[in-house]
PDB file of C-alpha atoms in Angstrom:
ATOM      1  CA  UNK A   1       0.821  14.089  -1.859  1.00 69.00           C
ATOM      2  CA  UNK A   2      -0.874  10.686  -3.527  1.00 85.00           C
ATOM      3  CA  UNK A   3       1.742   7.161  -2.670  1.00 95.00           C
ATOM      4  CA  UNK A   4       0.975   5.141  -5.315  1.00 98.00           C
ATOM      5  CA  UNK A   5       0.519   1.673  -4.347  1.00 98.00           C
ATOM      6  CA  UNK A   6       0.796  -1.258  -6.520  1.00 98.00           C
ATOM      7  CA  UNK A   7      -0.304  -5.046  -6.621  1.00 98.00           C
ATOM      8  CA  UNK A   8       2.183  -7.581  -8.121  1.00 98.00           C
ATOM      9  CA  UNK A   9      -0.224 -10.174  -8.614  1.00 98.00           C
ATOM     10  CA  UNK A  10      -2.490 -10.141  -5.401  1.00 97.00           C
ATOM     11  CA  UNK A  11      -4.299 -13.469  -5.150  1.00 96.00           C
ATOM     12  CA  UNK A  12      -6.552 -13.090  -1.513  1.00 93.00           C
ATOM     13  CA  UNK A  13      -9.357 -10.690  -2.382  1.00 90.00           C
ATOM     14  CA  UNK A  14     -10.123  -9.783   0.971  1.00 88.00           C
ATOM     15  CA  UNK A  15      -5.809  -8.620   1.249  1.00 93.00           C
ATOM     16  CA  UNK A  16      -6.494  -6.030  -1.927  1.00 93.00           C
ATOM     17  CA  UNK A  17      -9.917  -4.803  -0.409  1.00 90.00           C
ATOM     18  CA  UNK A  18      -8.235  -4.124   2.956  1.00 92.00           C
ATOM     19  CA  UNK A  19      -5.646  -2.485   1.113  1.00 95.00           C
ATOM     20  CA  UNK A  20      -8.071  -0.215  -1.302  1.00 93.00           C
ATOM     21  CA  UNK A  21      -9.943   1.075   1.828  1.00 92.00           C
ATOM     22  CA  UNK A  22      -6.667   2.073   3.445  1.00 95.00           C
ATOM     23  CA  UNK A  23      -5.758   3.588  -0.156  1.00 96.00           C
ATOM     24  CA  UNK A  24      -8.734   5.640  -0.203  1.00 94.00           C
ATOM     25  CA  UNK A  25      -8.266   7.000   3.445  1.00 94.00           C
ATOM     26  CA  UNK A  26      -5.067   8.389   2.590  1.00 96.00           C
ATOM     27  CA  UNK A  27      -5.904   9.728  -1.099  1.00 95.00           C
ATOM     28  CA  UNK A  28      -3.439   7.083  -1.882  1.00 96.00           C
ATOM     29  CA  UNK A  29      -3.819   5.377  -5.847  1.00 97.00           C
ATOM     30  CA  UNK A  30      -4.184   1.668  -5.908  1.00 97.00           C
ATOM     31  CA  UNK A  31      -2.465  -0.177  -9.291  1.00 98.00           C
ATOM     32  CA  UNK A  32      -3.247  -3.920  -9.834  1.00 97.00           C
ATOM     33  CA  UNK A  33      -0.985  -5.784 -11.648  1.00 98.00           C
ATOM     34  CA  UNK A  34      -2.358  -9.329 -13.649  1.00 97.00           C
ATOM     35  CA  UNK A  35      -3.153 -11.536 -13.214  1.00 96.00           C
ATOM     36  CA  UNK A  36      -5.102 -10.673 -10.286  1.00 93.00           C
ATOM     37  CA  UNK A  37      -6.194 -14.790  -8.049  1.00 90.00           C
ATOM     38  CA  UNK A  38      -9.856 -13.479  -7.927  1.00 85.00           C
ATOM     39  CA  UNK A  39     -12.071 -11.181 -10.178  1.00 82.00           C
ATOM     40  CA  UNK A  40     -12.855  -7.539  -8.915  1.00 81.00           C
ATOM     41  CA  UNK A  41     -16.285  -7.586  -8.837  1.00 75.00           C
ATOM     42  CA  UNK A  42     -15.884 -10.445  -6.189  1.00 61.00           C
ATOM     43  CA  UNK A  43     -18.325  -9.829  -2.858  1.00 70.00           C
ATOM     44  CA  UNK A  44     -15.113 -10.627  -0.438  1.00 64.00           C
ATOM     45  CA  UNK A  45     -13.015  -7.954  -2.727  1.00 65.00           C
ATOM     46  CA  UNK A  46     -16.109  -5.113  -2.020  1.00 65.00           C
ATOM     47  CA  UNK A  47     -16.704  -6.361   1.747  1.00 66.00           C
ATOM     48  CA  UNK A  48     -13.287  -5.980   2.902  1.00 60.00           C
ATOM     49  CA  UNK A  49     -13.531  -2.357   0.768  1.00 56.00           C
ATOM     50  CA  UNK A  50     -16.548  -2.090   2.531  1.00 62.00           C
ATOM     51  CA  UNK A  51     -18.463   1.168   1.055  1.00 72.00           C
ATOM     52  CA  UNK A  52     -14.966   2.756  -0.010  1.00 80.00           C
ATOM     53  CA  UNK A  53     -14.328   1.149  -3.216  1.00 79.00           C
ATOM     54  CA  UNK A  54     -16.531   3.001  -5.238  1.00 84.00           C
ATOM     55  CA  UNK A  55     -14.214   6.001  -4.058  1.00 90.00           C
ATOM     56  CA  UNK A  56     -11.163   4.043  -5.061  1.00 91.00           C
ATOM     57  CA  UNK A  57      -8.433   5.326  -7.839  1.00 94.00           C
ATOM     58  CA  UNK A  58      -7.710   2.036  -9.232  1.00 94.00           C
ATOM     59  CA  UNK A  59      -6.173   1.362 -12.472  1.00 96.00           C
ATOM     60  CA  UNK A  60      -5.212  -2.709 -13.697  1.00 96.00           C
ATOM     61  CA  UNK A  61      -2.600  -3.546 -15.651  1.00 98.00           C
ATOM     62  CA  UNK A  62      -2.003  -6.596 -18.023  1.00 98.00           C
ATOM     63  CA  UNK A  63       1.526  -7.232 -16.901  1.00 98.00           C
ATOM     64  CA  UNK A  64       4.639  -5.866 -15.040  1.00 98.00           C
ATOM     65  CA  UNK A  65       5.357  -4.615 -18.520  1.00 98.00           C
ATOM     66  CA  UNK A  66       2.665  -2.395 -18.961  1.00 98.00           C
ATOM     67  CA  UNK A  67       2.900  -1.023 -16.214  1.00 98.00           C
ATOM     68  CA  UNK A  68       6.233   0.305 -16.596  1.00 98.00           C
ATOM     69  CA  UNK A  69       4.944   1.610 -19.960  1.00 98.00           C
ATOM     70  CA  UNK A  70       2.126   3.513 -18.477  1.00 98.00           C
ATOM     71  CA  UNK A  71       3.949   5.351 -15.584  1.00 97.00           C
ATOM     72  CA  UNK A  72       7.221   6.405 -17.138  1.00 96.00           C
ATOM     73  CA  UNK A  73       9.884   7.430 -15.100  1.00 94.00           C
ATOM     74  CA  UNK A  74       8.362   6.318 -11.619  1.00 95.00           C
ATOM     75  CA  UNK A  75      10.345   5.852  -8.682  1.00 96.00           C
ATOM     76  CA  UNK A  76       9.377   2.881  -7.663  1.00 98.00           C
ATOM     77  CA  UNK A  77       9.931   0.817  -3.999  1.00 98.00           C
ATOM     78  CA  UNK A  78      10.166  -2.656  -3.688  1.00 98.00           C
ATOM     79  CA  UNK A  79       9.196  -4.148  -1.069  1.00 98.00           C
ATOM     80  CA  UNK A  80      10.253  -7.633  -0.327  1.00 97.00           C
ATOM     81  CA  UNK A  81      12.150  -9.803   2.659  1.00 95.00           C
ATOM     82  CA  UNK A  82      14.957 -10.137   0.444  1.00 94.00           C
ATOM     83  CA  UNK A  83      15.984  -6.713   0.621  1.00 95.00           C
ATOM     84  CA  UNK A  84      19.511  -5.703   2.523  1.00 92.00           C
ATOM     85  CA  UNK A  85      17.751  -2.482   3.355  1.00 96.00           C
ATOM     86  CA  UNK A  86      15.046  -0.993   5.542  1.00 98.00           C
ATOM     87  CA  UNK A  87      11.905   0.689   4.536  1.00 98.00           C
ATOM     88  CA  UNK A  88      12.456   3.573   7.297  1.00 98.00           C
ATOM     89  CA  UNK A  89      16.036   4.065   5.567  1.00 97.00           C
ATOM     90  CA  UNK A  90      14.471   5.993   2.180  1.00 96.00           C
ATOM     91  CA  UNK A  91      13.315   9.004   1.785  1.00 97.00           C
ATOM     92  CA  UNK A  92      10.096   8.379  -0.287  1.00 97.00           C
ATOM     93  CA  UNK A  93       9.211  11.268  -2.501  1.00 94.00           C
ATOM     94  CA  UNK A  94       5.638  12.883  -3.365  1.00 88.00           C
ATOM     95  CA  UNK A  95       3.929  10.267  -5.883  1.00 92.00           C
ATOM     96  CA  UNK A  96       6.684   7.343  -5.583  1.00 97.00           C
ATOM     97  CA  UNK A  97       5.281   4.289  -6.013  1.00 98.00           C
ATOM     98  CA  UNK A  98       5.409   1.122  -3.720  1.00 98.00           C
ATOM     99  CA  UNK A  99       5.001  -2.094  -4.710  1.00 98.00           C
ATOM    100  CA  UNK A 100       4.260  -5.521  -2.855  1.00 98.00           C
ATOM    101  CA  UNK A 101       4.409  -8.805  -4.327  1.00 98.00           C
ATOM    102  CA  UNK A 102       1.365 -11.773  -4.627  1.00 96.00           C
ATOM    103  CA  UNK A 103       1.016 -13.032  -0.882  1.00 96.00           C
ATOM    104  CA  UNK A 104       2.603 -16.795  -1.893  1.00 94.00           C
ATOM    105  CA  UNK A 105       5.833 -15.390  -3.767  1.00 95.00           C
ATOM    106  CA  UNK A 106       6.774 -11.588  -3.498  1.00 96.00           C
ATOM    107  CA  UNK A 107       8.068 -10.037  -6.027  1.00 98.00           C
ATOM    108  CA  UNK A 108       9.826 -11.894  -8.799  1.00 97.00           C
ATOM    109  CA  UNK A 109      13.423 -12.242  -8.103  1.00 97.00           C
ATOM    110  CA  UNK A 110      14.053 -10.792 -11.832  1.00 97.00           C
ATOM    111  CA  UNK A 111      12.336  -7.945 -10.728  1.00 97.00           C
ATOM    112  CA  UNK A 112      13.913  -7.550  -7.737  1.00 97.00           C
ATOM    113  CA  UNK A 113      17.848  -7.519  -9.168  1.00 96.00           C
ATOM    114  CA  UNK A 114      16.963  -4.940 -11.500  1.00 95.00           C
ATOM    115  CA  UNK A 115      15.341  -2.603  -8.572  1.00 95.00           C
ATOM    116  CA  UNK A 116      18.048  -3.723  -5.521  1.00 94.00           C
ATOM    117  CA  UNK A 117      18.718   0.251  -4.948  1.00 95.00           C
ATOM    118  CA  UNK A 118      15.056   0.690  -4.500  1.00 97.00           C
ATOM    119  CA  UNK A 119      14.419  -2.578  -2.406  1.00 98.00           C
ATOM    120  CA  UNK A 120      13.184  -2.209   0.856  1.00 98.00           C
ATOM    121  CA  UNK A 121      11.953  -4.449   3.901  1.00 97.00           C
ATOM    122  CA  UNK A 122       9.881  -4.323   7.099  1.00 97.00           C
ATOM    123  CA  UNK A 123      11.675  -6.033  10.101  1.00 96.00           C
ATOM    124  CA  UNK A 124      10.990  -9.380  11.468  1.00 94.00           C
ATOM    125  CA  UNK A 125      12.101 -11.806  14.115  1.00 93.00           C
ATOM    126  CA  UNK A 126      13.239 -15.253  13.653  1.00 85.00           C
ATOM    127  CA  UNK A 127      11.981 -17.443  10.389  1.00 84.00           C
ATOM    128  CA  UNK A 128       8.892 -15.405   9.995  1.00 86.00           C
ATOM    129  CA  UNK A 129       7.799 -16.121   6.302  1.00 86.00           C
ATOM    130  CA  UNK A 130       6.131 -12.023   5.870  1.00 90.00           C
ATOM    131  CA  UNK A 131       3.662  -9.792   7.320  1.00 93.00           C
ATOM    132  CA  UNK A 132       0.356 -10.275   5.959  1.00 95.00           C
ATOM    133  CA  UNK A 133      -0.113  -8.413   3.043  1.00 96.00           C
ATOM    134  CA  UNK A 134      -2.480  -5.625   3.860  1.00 96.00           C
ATOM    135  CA  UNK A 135      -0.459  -4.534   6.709  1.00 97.00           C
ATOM    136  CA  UNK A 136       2.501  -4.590   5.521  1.00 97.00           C
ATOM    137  CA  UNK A 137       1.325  -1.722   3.105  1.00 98.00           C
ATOM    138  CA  UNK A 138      -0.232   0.087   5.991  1.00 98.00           C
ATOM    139  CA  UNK A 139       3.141   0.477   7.480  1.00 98.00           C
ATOM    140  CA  UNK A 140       5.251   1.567   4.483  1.00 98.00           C
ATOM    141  CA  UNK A 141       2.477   3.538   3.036  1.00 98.00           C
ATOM    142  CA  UNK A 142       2.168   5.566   6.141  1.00 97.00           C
ATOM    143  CA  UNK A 143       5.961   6.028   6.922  1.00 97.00           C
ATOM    144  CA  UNK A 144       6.264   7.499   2.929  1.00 97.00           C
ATOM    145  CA  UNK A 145       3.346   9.984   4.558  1.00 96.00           C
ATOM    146  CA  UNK A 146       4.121  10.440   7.799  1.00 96.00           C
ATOM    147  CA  UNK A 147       7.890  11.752   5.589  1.00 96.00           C
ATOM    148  CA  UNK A 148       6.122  13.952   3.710  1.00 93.00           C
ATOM    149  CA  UNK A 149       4.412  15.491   7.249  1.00 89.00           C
ATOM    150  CA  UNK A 150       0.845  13.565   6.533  1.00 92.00           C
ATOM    151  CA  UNK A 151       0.132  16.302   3.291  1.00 87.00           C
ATOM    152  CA  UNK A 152      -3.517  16.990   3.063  1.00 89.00           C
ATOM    153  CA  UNK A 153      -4.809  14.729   5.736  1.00 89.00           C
ATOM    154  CA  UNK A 154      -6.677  15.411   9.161  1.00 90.00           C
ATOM    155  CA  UNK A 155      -4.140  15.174  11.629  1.00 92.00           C
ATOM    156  CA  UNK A 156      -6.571  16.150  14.686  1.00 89.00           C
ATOM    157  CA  UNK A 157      -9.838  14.092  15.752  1.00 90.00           C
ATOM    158  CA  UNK A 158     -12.563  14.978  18.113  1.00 87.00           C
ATOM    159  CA  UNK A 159     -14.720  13.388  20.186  1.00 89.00           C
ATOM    160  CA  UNK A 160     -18.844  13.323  19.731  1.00 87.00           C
ATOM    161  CA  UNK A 161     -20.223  13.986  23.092  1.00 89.00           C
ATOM    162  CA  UNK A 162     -17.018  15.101  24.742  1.00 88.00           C
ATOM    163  CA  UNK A 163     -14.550  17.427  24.365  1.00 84.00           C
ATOM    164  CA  UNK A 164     -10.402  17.050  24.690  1.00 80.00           C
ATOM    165  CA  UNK A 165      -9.335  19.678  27.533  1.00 78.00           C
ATOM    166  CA  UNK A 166      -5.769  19.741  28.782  1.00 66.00           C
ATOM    167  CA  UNK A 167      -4.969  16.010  28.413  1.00 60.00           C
ATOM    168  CA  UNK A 168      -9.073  15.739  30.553  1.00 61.00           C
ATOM    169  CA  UNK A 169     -12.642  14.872  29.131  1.00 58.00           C
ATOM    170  CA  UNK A 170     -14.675  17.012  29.639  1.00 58.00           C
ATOM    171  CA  UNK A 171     -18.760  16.456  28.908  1.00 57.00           C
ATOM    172  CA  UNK A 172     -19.577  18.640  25.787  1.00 52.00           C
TER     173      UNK A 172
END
C-alpha cells in the first residue's frame, strides 16, 4: 500500500523535509503543489530530510489544477480544521491521497466546498489555530496505514546487544 501525500502550497522548508523523511519510511509518495515558499534544493529542505530525500518519490505540480489532471480519478482527503468530520471516521483506501494545506492558510475554502464529503480533521482543544504541519501528516498518514494493517512495513524491532524475552531483557 503507498498513501499519497500532497502539499497545497507548503511554505516552511524544514515542515516538507520532516514530512518527506516520514514519506519515505512508510513507502509513502510525496506531491508538492506550487508554488512551493522556498526552493527544493534549499539546505533546511535536505537537513530536515536528512539523508532520505534522495530516496524520496516526489513529483511537483504547477497548480491545484494540474494536479487533478495528472492523477485522475483519485480519492482524495482533505484535511483541514474546518471539517465537520474526523480523520479516524474514513476508511482510507490503498493509494488515496491526503492532502494538507500551506501552514498560514489550509486549504482554500473553494477547494474545500467542492471536497466537504472527503474533508477530514484532527481534534483539538480550545482556540488552537492547527497542529504543526509535519505532524499533523504523521498522524493521518499512519491511521490510513495502520487501516490497511501497516502493508509491507516492519512491524517488529529488535534490540542490538539485547534480546526481548517474555516482556524481560535479556543480555544477547
Amino acid at each position: 500500500m503507498a498513501v499519497n501525500i500532497v502539499l497545497y502550497e507548503p511554505e516552511i522548508p524544514a515542515n516538507t523535509g520532516n514530512i518527506g523523511r516520514t514519506c519515505v519510511a512508510t513507502g509513502s509518495r510525496l506531491h508538492l503543489i506550487e508554488p512551493l515558499g522556498f526552493r527544493l534544493d534549499e539546505k533546511s529542505l535536505k537537513r530536515a530530510g536528512m539523508d532520505y530525500w534522495k530516496d524520496l518519490d516526489v513529483t511537483t505540480y504547477i497548480n491545484f489544477e494540474e494536479f487533478l489532471e495528472k492523477n485522475p480519478g483519485a480519492k482524495i482527503y482533505m484535511a483541514t480544521t474546518k471539517a465537520p468530520r474526523l480523520y479516524t471516521d474514513v476508511s482510507y483506501e490503498p493509494d488515496c491521497y491526503i492532502m494538507f494545506g500551506k501552514e498560514s492558510a489550509g486549504i482554500p475554502e473553494e477547494i474545500l466546498v467542492e471536497n466537504q464529503e472527503t474533508a477530514i480533521r484532527i481534534p483539538m482543544i480550545g482556540e488552537i489555530r492547527s497542529l504543526n504541519l509535519s505532524n499533523s501528516v504523521a498522524v493521518a498518514l499512519y491511521e490510513a496505514l495502520r487501516q490497511n494493517q501497516f502493508a509491507g512495513m516492519r512491524l517488529e524491532g529488535k534490540l542490538t546487544r539485547y534480546a526481548w524475552s517474555q516482556g524481560n531483557v535479556s543480555d544477547v
